[in-house]
Amino acid sequence: MPRSALNNTIVPLLRRLTKKLGEQQAKSELRWMTEHVRAVIGESGRPHEHAEPSYIGARLWRGQPAPSEAEIERDQKRFSSVQWAWLRQAVSDRVEKNKPLQYILGNQPFGKASIATRPPVLIPRWETEEWMLKLSELINSTRAEQAGNQPLRILDACTGSGCIALGLACELAADSARITGVDNSPHALALAADNLARNAKQLRNKVDFHELDLQSPGALARLQAHGPQWDMVVSNPPYVTPAEYAQLEADVRDWEDMRALVPIPADADSHTVDMGELDPSGMSFVVRLATLARELGLASADVAHAADPATTGIPRLVVEIGGEKQVEPTRQAMHDSGLSLTEVWKDMAETDRVVLGYLKA
């Protein structure tokens, strides 16, 4: 077989991926790459004129079976030389540079939203998507029983790519919410703005994004300027412990923003910070969010909207956490801030994933 023909076969690529990922994962990821080539990459190397963002990346998080070798071989037929070049580069980036598949494909489905992904902004995880959908169902069912509701004002703290804000805006009943996402990363805010435009046709509720460091002294005043009344704070904050961060795979540690993973003081440089001086529990930002909920009046029965029927049964603070070890500290932080009722949601892997804080009726 001529070398050019050998280069345009799937077997060498599968072998390279298998050495890094194992056979099953290699087959799955190569199948996603070939589907992406067919759906998105035109023969000239430019995207197809009417290509829609593919949803094949969803399988990475949802555990669908790996394809057979025959399926992979069938899928790679009729690729152009440009498409083969893209595919070989994608495999090289995955194997040699540990580049995450979602960054290679450039998007990740998140509920009804399609979220563009690019480094170093945190890649949306299936665990976060799962609780976002569950929260949407809770809000929709609760408010369906109430008449004459005003839109909920929801703050998405540490918005990153904007996936939670945009996911909620697509899933919640039309005109039932106004969602504001904030982040201190210019990279994240630029990507969130792109994702807002990308999902404009799917949105059923208004969304806006703003750059804001929630650890800064003026954060509360700026939030109050954006909206004097807030009804809920949701967040996938940094909660990875320094010890856990040291053990992360290179796919995560070398590509995704450390500040989105580990709580670091606002004035610290993530490239030079001494990990030994950081909070070993990973809880500092979660505690900050609980304090912020109190400062915004979400945990006080004295504010006018606390007893509003439109917010009865709705959690005031929803925070993703890193498992059982962070449940009680998160509950305590919420209780200390006035959210005396808490609930824990597990993810599909039976890991404690979210803590919700409610105002006691």
CSV table of C-alpha atoms in Angstrom, one decimal:
chain,number,residue,atom,x,y,z
A,1,MET,CA,0.0,0.0,0.0
A,2,PRO,CA,1.4,3.5,-0.9
A,3,ARG,CA,2.5,5.5,2.1
A,4,SER,CA,-0.1,8.2,1.3
A,5,ALA,CA,-2.9,5.6,1.3
A,6,LEU,CA,-1.6,4.2,4.6
A,7,ASN,CA,-1.7,7.6,6.1
A,8,ASN,CA,-5.4,7.9,5.2
A,9,THR,CA,-6.5,4.9,7.2
A,10,ILE,CA,-8.0,4.8,10.6
A,11,VAL,CA,-5.8,2.0,12.0
A,12,PRO,CA,-2.6,4.0,12.9
A,13,LEU,CA,-4.7,6.7,14.5
A,14,LEU,CA,-6.6,4.2,16.6
A,15,ARG,CA,-3.3,2.6,17.7
A,16,ARG,CA,-1.9,5.9,18.9
A,17,LEU,CA,-5.0,6.7,20.9
A,18,THR,CA,-5.2,3.2,22.4
A,19,LYS,CA,-1.7,3.6,23.8
A,20,LYS,CA,-2.9,6.7,25.7
A,21,LEU,CA,-6.5,6.0,26.5
A,22,GLY,CA,-7.1,2.3,26.4
A,23,GLU,CA,-9.0,0.5,23.6
A,24,GLN,CA,-12.6,1.4,24.5
A,25,GLN,CA,-12.0,5.1,25.2
A,26,ALA,CA,-9.8,5.3,22.1
A,27,LYS,CA,-12.5,3.9,19.9
A,28,SER,CA,-15.1,6.2,21.3
A,29,GLU,CA,-13.0,9.4,21.0
A,30,LEU,CA,-11.9,8.5,17.4
A,31,ARG,CA,-15.5,8.0,16.5
A,32,TRP,CA,-16.4,11.4,17.9
A,33,MET,CA,-13.5,13.0,15.9
A,34,THR,CA,-14.6,11.3,12.7
A,35,GLU,CA,-18.2,12.4,13.2
A,36,HIS,CA,-17.0,15.9,13.8
A,37,VAL,CA,-15.0,15.9,10.6
A,38,ARG,CA,-18.0,14.8,8.6
A,39,ALA,CA,-20.4,17.2,10.2
A,40,VAL,CA,-18.3,20.3,10.6
A,41,ILE,CA,-15.1,20.3,8.6
A,42,GLY,CA,-15.6,21.0,4.9
A,43,GLU,CA,-13.4,19.4,2.2
A,44,SER,CA,-11.6,22.7,1.9
A,45,GLY,CA,-10.8,22.7,5.6
A,46,ARG,CA,-13.4,25.4,6.4
A,47,PRO,CA,-16.6,24.7,8.2
A,48,HIS,CA,-19.6,23.6,6.1
A,49,GLU,CA,-21.6,26.6,5.2
A,50,HIS,CA,-24.7,25.5,7.1
A,51,ALA,CA,-23.0,23.4,9.7
A,52,GLU,CA,-24.6,23.3,13.1
A,53,PRO,CA,-22.5,22.7,16.2
A,54,SER,CA,-22.4,19.0,16.6
A,55,TYR,CA,-23.7,17.3,19.7
A,56,ILE,CA,-21.5,14.3,19.5
A,57,GLY,CA,-19.4,15.4,22.4
A,58,ALA,CA,-22.3,14.6,24.7
A,59,ARG,CA,-21.3,11.0,24.6
A,60,LEU,CA,-18.0,11.7,26.3
A,61,TRP,CA,-19.9,12.4,29.5
A,62,ARG,CA,-22.8,10.1,29.1
A,63,GLY,CA,-21.1,6.8,28.8
A,64,GLN,CA,-22.5,5.6,25.5
A,65,PRO,CA,-20.9,2.3,24.2
A,66,ALA,CA,-17.7,2.5,22.1
A,67,PRO,CA,-18.2,1.8,18.4
A,68,SER,CA,-16.9,-1.3,16.8
A,69,GLU,CA,-13.8,-1.3,14.6
A,70,ALA,CA,-16.1,-1.9,11.6
A,71,GLU,CA,-18.2,1.1,12.5
A,72,ILE,CA,-15.1,3.3,12.8
A,73,GLU,CA,-13.7,2.1,9.5
A,74,ARG,CA,-17.0,2.7,7.8
A,75,ASP,CA,-17.2,6.2,9.2
A,76,GLN,CA,-13.8,7.3,7.9
A,77,LYS,CA,-14.6,6.6,4.2
A,78,ARG,CA,-14.8,9.4,1.7
A,79,PHE,CA,-12.8,11.9,3.7
A,80,SER,CA,-10.9,14.5,1.7
A,81,SER,CA,-7.1,15.0,2.2
A,82,VAL,CA,-7.9,18.2,4.2
A,83,GLN,CA,-10.2,16.3,6.5
A,84,TRP,CA,-7.6,13.6,7.0
A,85,ALA,CA,-5.1,16.2,7.9
A,86,TRP,CA,-7.4,17.7,10.5
A,87,LEU,CA,-8.0,14.2,11.9
A,88,ARG,CA,-4.3,13.4,12.2
A,89,GLN,CA,-3.6,16.7,13.9
A,90,ALA,CA,-6.5,16.1,16.3
A,91,VAL,CA,-5.1,12.7,17.3
A,92,SER,CA,-1.6,14.2,17.6
A,93,ASP,CA,-2.9,17.0,19.9
A,94,ARG,CA,-4.8,14.4,22.1
A,95,VAL,CA,-1.8,12.1,22.4
A,96,GLU,CA,1.2,14.3,22.5
A,97,LYS,CA,-0.2,17.5,24.1
A,98,ASN,CA,-3.0,15.9,26.3
A,99,LYS,CA,-5.5,18.3,24.7
A,100,PRO,CA,-9.0,17.5,26.0
A,101,LEU,CA,-11.4,16.2,23.4
A,102,GLN,CA,-13.9,19.0,24.0
A,103,TYR,CA,-11.2,21.6,23.1
A,104,ILE,CA,-10.4,19.6,20.0
A,105,LEU,CA,-14.1,19.4,18.9
A,106,GLY,CA,-14.7,23.0,20.0
A,107,ASN,CA,-18.1,22.5,21.7
A,108,GLN,CA,-20.0,20.7,24.4
A,109,PRO,CA,-23.8,20.2,24.6
A,110,PHE,CA,-25.3,21.5,27.8
A,111,GLY,CA,-29.1,20.8,28.0
A,112,LYS,CA,-30.6,22.6,25.0
A,113,ALA,CA,-27.6,24.9,24.8
A,114,SER,CA,-24.5,24.3,22.6
A,115,ILE,CA,-21.4,25.6,24.5
A,116,ALA,CA,-18.3,26.6,22.6
A,117,THR,CA,-15.2,25.4,24.4
A,118,ARG,CA,-11.7,26.8,24.2
A,119,PRO,CA,-8.7,26.9,26.6
A,120,PRO,CA,-8.2,27.9,29.3
A,121,VAL,CA,-11.9,28.2,30.2
A,122,LEU,CA,-13.4,25.4,32.3
A,123,ILE,CA,-15.0,22.7,30.2
A,124,PRO,CA,-18.7,22.1,31.1
A,125,ARG,CA,-19.1,18.7,32.9
A,126,TRP,CA,-22.0,16.3,32.8
A,127,GLU,CA,-22.4,16.6,36.6
A,128,THR,CA,-23.1,20.3,36.3
A,129,GLU,CA,-25.4,19.8,33.3
A,130,GLU,CA,-27.3,17.2,35.4
A,131,TRP,CA,-28.1,19.4,38.3
A,132,MET,CA,-28.8,22.4,36.1
A,133,LEU,CA,-31.6,20.4,34.4
A,134,LYS,CA,-32.9,19.2,37.7
A,135,LEU,CA,-32.9,22.7,39.1
A,136,SER,CA,-34.8,23.9,36.0
A,137,GLU,CA,-37.5,21.3,36.5
A,138,LEU,CA,-37.8,22.3,40.2
A,139,ILE,CA,-38.2,26.0,39.4
A,140,ASN,CA,-40.6,25.3,36.5
A,141,SER,CA,-42.8,23.0,38.5
A,142,THR,CA,-42.9,25.2,41.6
A,143,ARG,CA,-43.7,28.4,39.7
A,144,ALA,CA,-46.3,26.7,37.5
A,145,GLU,CA,-48.5,26.5,40.6
A,146,GLN,CA,-48.2,30.3,41.2
A,147,ALA,CA,-50.0,33.0,39.3
A,148,GLY,CA,-48.7,36.4,38.3
A,149,ASN,CA,-45.0,35.7,38.9
A,150,GLN,CA,-42.3,38.3,38.3
A,151,PRO,CA,-39.2,37.0,36.6
A,152,LEU,CA,-36.7,35.5,39.0
A,153,ARG,CA,-33.4,37.4,39.2
A,154,ILE,CA,-30.7,34.7,39.2
A,155,LEU,CA,-27.0,35.3,39.7
A,156,ASP,CA,-24.6,32.8,38.1
A,157,ALA,CA,-21.4,33.3,40.1
A,158,CYS,CA,-18.2,32.1,38.4
A,159,THR,CA,-20.0,31.7,35.2
A,160,GLY,CA,-17.0,30.6,33.1
A,161,SER,CA,-18.2,29.6,29.6
A,162,GLY,CA,-21.7,30.8,30.6
A,163,CYS,CA,-23.0,27.2,30.5
A,164,ILE,CA,-25.2,27.3,33.6
A,165,ALA,CA,-26.7,30.7,32.8
A,166,LEU,CA,-27.4,29.8,29.2
A,167,GLY,CA,-28.6,26.3,30.1
A,168,LEU,CA,-31.2,27.8,32.6
A,169,ALA,CA,-32.2,30.4,30.1
A,170,CYS,CA,-33.0,27.7,27.6
A,171,GLU,CA,-34.8,25.3,30.0
A,172,LEU,CA,-36.8,27.7,32.2
A,173,ALA,CA,-40.3,28.8,31.1
A,174,ALA,CA,-40.3,31.7,28.7
A,175,ASP,CA,-39.8,35.1,30.4
A,176,SER,CA,-39.7,33.5,33.9
A,177,ALA,CA,-36.1,34.6,34.7
A,178,ARG,CA,-33.5,37.2,34.2
A,179,ILE,CA,-30.0,35.7,34.6
A,180,THR,CA,-26.7,37.5,35.1
A,181,GLY,CA,-23.4,35.7,34.9
A,182,VAL,CA,-20.2,37.1,36.5
A,183,ASP,CA,-16.6,36.0,36.4
A,184,ASN,CA,-13.2,37.6,37.0
A,185,SER,CA,-11.6,36.1,33.9
A,186,PRO,CA,-11.5,38.1,30.7
A,187,HIS,CA,-11.0,34.8,28.8
A,188,ALA,CA,-14.2,33.4,30.4
A,189,LEU,CA,-16.2,36.5,29.7
A,190,ALA,CA,-15.2,36.6,26.1
A,191,LEU,CA,-16.2,33.0,25.6
A,192,ALA,CA,-19.5,33.5,27.5
A,193,ALA,CA,-20.3,36.4,25.2
A,194,ASP,CA,-19.6,34.2,22.2
A,195,ASN,CA,-21.9,31.5,23.6
A,196,LEU,CA,-24.6,34.0,24.3
A,197,ALA,CA,-24.6,34.9,20.6
A,198,ARG,CA,-24.3,31.3,19.6
A,199,ASN,CA,-27.4,30.3,21.5
A,200,ALA,CA,-29.5,33.4,20.8
A,201,LYS,CA,-32.3,31.4,19.0
A,202,GLN,CA,-32.6,28.9,21.8
A,203,LEU,CA,-32.9,31.3,24.7
A,204,ARG,CA,-36.3,31.7,26.3
A,205,ASN,CA,-35.0,34.2,29.0
A,206,LYS,CA,-32.7,37.2,29.1
A,207,VAL,CA,-29.0,36.7,29.9
A,208,ASP,CA,-26.2,39.1,30.4
A,209,PHE,CA,-22.6,38.7,31.5
A,210,HIS,CA,-20.3,41.0,33.4
A,211,GLU,CA,-16.7,41.0,34.6
A,212,LEU,CA,-16.6,41.0,38.4
A,213,ASP,CA,-14.3,39.6,41.1
A,214,LEU,CA,-16.6,38.4,43.9
A,215,GLN,CA,-13.7,38.5,46.3
A,216,SER,CA,-13.1,42.3,45.7
A,217,PRO,CA,-14.3,44.9,48.3
A,218,GLY,CA,-16.6,46.5,45.8
A,219,ALA,CA,-18.3,43.4,44.6
A,220,LEU,CA,-21.5,43.8,46.6
A,221,ALA,CA,-22.1,47.4,45.5
A,222,ARG,CA,-21.6,46.4,41.8
A,223,LEU,CA,-24.1,43.5,42.1
A,224,GLN,CA,-26.6,45.8,43.8
A,225,ALA,CA,-26.1,48.3,40.9
A,226,HIS,CA,-27.0,45.5,38.4
A,227,GLY,CA,-30.1,44.6,40.4
A,228,PRO,CA,-31.3,45.8,43.7
A,229,GLN,CA,-33.2,42.5,44.2
A,230,TRP,CA,-31.8,39.0,43.7
A,231,ASP,CA,-33.8,35.8,44.2
A,232,MET,CA,-31.2,33.1,43.7
A,233,VAL,CA,-27.4,32.5,43.4
A,234,VAL,CA,-26.2,29.5,41.5
A,235,SER,CA,-22.6,28.5,41.1
A,236,ASN,CA,-20.0,25.9,40.1
A,237,PRO,CA,-17.2,27.6,42.0
A,238,PRO,CA,-13.6,26.5,42.5
A,239,TYR,CA,-13.7,23.8,45.1
A,240,VAL,CA,-10.8,21.4,44.2
A,241,THR,CA,-8.4,21.0,47.1
A,242,PRO,CA,-4.6,21.6,46.6
A,243,ALA,CA,-4.0,18.0,47.2
A,244,GLU,CA,-6.6,16.9,44.7
A,245,TYR,CA,-5.2,19.4,42.1
A,246,ALA,CA,-1.8,17.8,42.3
A,247,GLN,CA,-3.3,14.5,41.4
A,248,LEU,CA,-5.3,15.7,38.4
A,249,GLU,CA,-4.7,14.3,34.9
A,250,ALA,CA,-2.6,16.4,32.6
A,251,ASP,CA,-5.7,16.8,30.4
A,252,VAL,CA,-7.1,19.0,33.1
A,253,ARG,CA,-4.1,20.4,34.9
A,254,ASP,CA,-2.2,21.5,31.8
A,255,TRP,CA,-5.2,23.0,29.9
A,256,GLU,CA,-7.9,24.4,32.2
A,257,ASP,CA,-7.6,27.6,34.3
A,258,MET,CA,-6.4,26.7,37.8
A,259,ARG,CA,-8.5,29.6,39.2
A,260,ALA,CA,-11.6,27.8,38.0
A,261,LEU,CA,-10.7,24.7,39.9
A,262,VAL,CA,-8.9,25.7,43.1
A,263,PRO,CA,-9.9,28.7,45.3
A,264,ILE,CA,-7.0,31.1,45.1
A,265,PRO,CA,-6.9,34.6,46.8
A,266,ALA,CA,-7.8,37.4,44.4
A,267,ASP,CA,-4.3,39.0,44.7
A,268,ALA,CA,-2.4,35.7,44.2
A,269,ASP,CA,-0.7,34.7,40.9
A,270,SER,CA,-1.9,31.2,39.9
A,271,HIS,CA,1.5,30.5,38.3
A,272,THR,CA,3.6,31.2,41.4
A,273,VAL,CA,1.1,30.6,44.3
A,274,ASP,CA,2.4,28.3,47.1
A,275,MET,CA,-0.1,25.5,47.2
A,276,GLY,CA,0.9,24.8,50.8
A,277,GLU,CA,-0.5,28.1,51.8
A,278,LEU,CA,-4.0,27.6,50.3
A,279,ASP,CA,-7.1,26.4,52.1
A,280,PRO,CA,-6.6,22.6,52.3
A,281,SER,CA,-10.4,22.1,52.4
A,282,GLY,CA,-11.1,23.9,49.1
A,283,MET,CA,-14.1,25.6,50.8
A,284,SER,CA,-13.1,29.2,50.9
A,285,PHE,CA,-15.0,30.3,47.8
A,286,VAL,CA,-18.1,28.3,48.9
A,287,VAL,CA,-18.0,30.1,52.2
A,288,ARG,CA,-17.8,33.4,50.3
A,289,LEU,CA,-20.9,32.5,48.3
A,290,ALA,CA,-22.8,31.8,51.4
A,291,THR,CA,-21.8,35.2,52.8
A,292,LEU,CA,-22.7,36.8,49.5
A,293,ALA,CA,-26.2,35.3,49.7
A,294,ARG,CA,-26.7,36.9,53.1
A,295,GLU,CA,-25.3,40.3,51.9
A,296,LEU,CA,-27.8,40.2,49.0
A,297,GLY,CA,-30.7,39.6,51.3
A,298,LEU,CA,-31.4,36.1,50.2
A,299,ALA,CA,-31.1,34.7,53.7
A,300,SER,CA,-33.1,37.3,55.5
A,301,ALA,CA,-36.8,37.2,56.4
A,302,ASP,CA,-36.7,40.9,56.9
A,303,VAL,CA,-36.4,41.9,53.3
A,304,ALA,CA,-39.5,42.5,51.3
A,305,HIS,CA,-39.1,39.8,48.7
A,306,ALA,CA,-38.2,37.0,51.2
A,307,ALA,CA,-41.8,36.2,51.8
A,308,ASP,CA,-42.8,36.7,48.1
A,309,PRO,CA,-45.0,33.8,47.0
A,310,ALA,CA,-43.1,33.8,43.7
A,311,THR,CA,-40.0,32.6,45.5
A,312,THR,CA,-41.6,30.1,48.0
A,313,GLY,CA,-40.1,26.7,47.6
A,314,ILE,CA,-37.2,28.0,45.5
A,315,PRO,CA,-33.7,27.6,46.8
A,316,ARG,CA,-31.8,30.8,47.4
A,317,LEU,CA,-28.3,29.4,47.0
A,318,VAL,CA,-27.3,26.4,44.8
A,319,VAL,CA,-23.6,25.4,44.9
A,320,GLU,CA,-21.7,22.5,43.3
A,321,ILE,CA,-19.3,20.7,45.6
A,322,GLY,CA,-16.6,18.1,45.4
A,323,GLY,CA,-18.2,15.2,47.2
A,324,GLU,CA,-19.2,14.1,50.7
A,325,LYS,CA,-16.3,15.7,52.5
A,326,GLN,CA,-17.6,19.2,51.6
A,327,VAL,CA,-21.3,18.6,52.4
A,328,GLU,CA,-21.2,19.5,56.1
A,329,PRO,CA,-18.9,22.5,55.8
A,330,THR,CA,-21.2,23.8,53.0
A,331,ARG,CA,-24.3,23.3,55.1
A,332,GLN,CA,-22.7,25.0,58.0
A,333,ALA,CA,-21.7,28.0,55.9
A,334,MET,CA,-25.3,28.3,54.6
A,335,HIS,CA,-26.7,27.9,58.2
A,336,ASP,CA,-24.3,30.6,59.5
A,337,SER,CA,-25.6,32.9,56.7
A,338,GLY,CA,-29.2,32.4,57.6
A,339,LEU,CA,-30.2,29.6,55.1
A,340,SER,CA,-31.4,27.2,57.8
A,341,LEU,CA,-32.8,24.6,55.4
A,342,THR,CA,-30.5,22.7,53.2
A,343,GLU,CA,-30.7,19.8,50.7
A,344,VAL,CA,-28.1,17.7,49.0
A,345,TRP,CA,-28.4,16.3,45.5
A,346,LYS,CA,-26.3,13.3,44.3
A,347,ASP,CA,-25.1,13.0,40.7
A,348,MET,CA,-25.6,9.9,38.6
A,349,ALA,CA,-22.4,8.4,40.0
A,350,GLU,CA,-23.9,8.6,43.5
A,351,THR,CA,-21.5,11.4,44.5
A,352,ASP,CA,-22.7,14.3,46.7
A,353,ARG,CA,-22.6,17.0,44.1
A,354,VAL,CA,-24.9,20.0,45.0
A,355,VAL,CA,-26.0,21.7,48.2
A,356,LEU,CA,-29.1,23.9,48.1
A,357,GLY,CA,-29.9,26.4,50.7
A,358,TYR,CA,-33.5,27.6,51.4
A,359,LEU,CA,-35.0,30.3,53.6
A,360,LYS,CA,-37.1,28.7,56.3
A,361,ALA,CA,-40.8,29.6,55.8
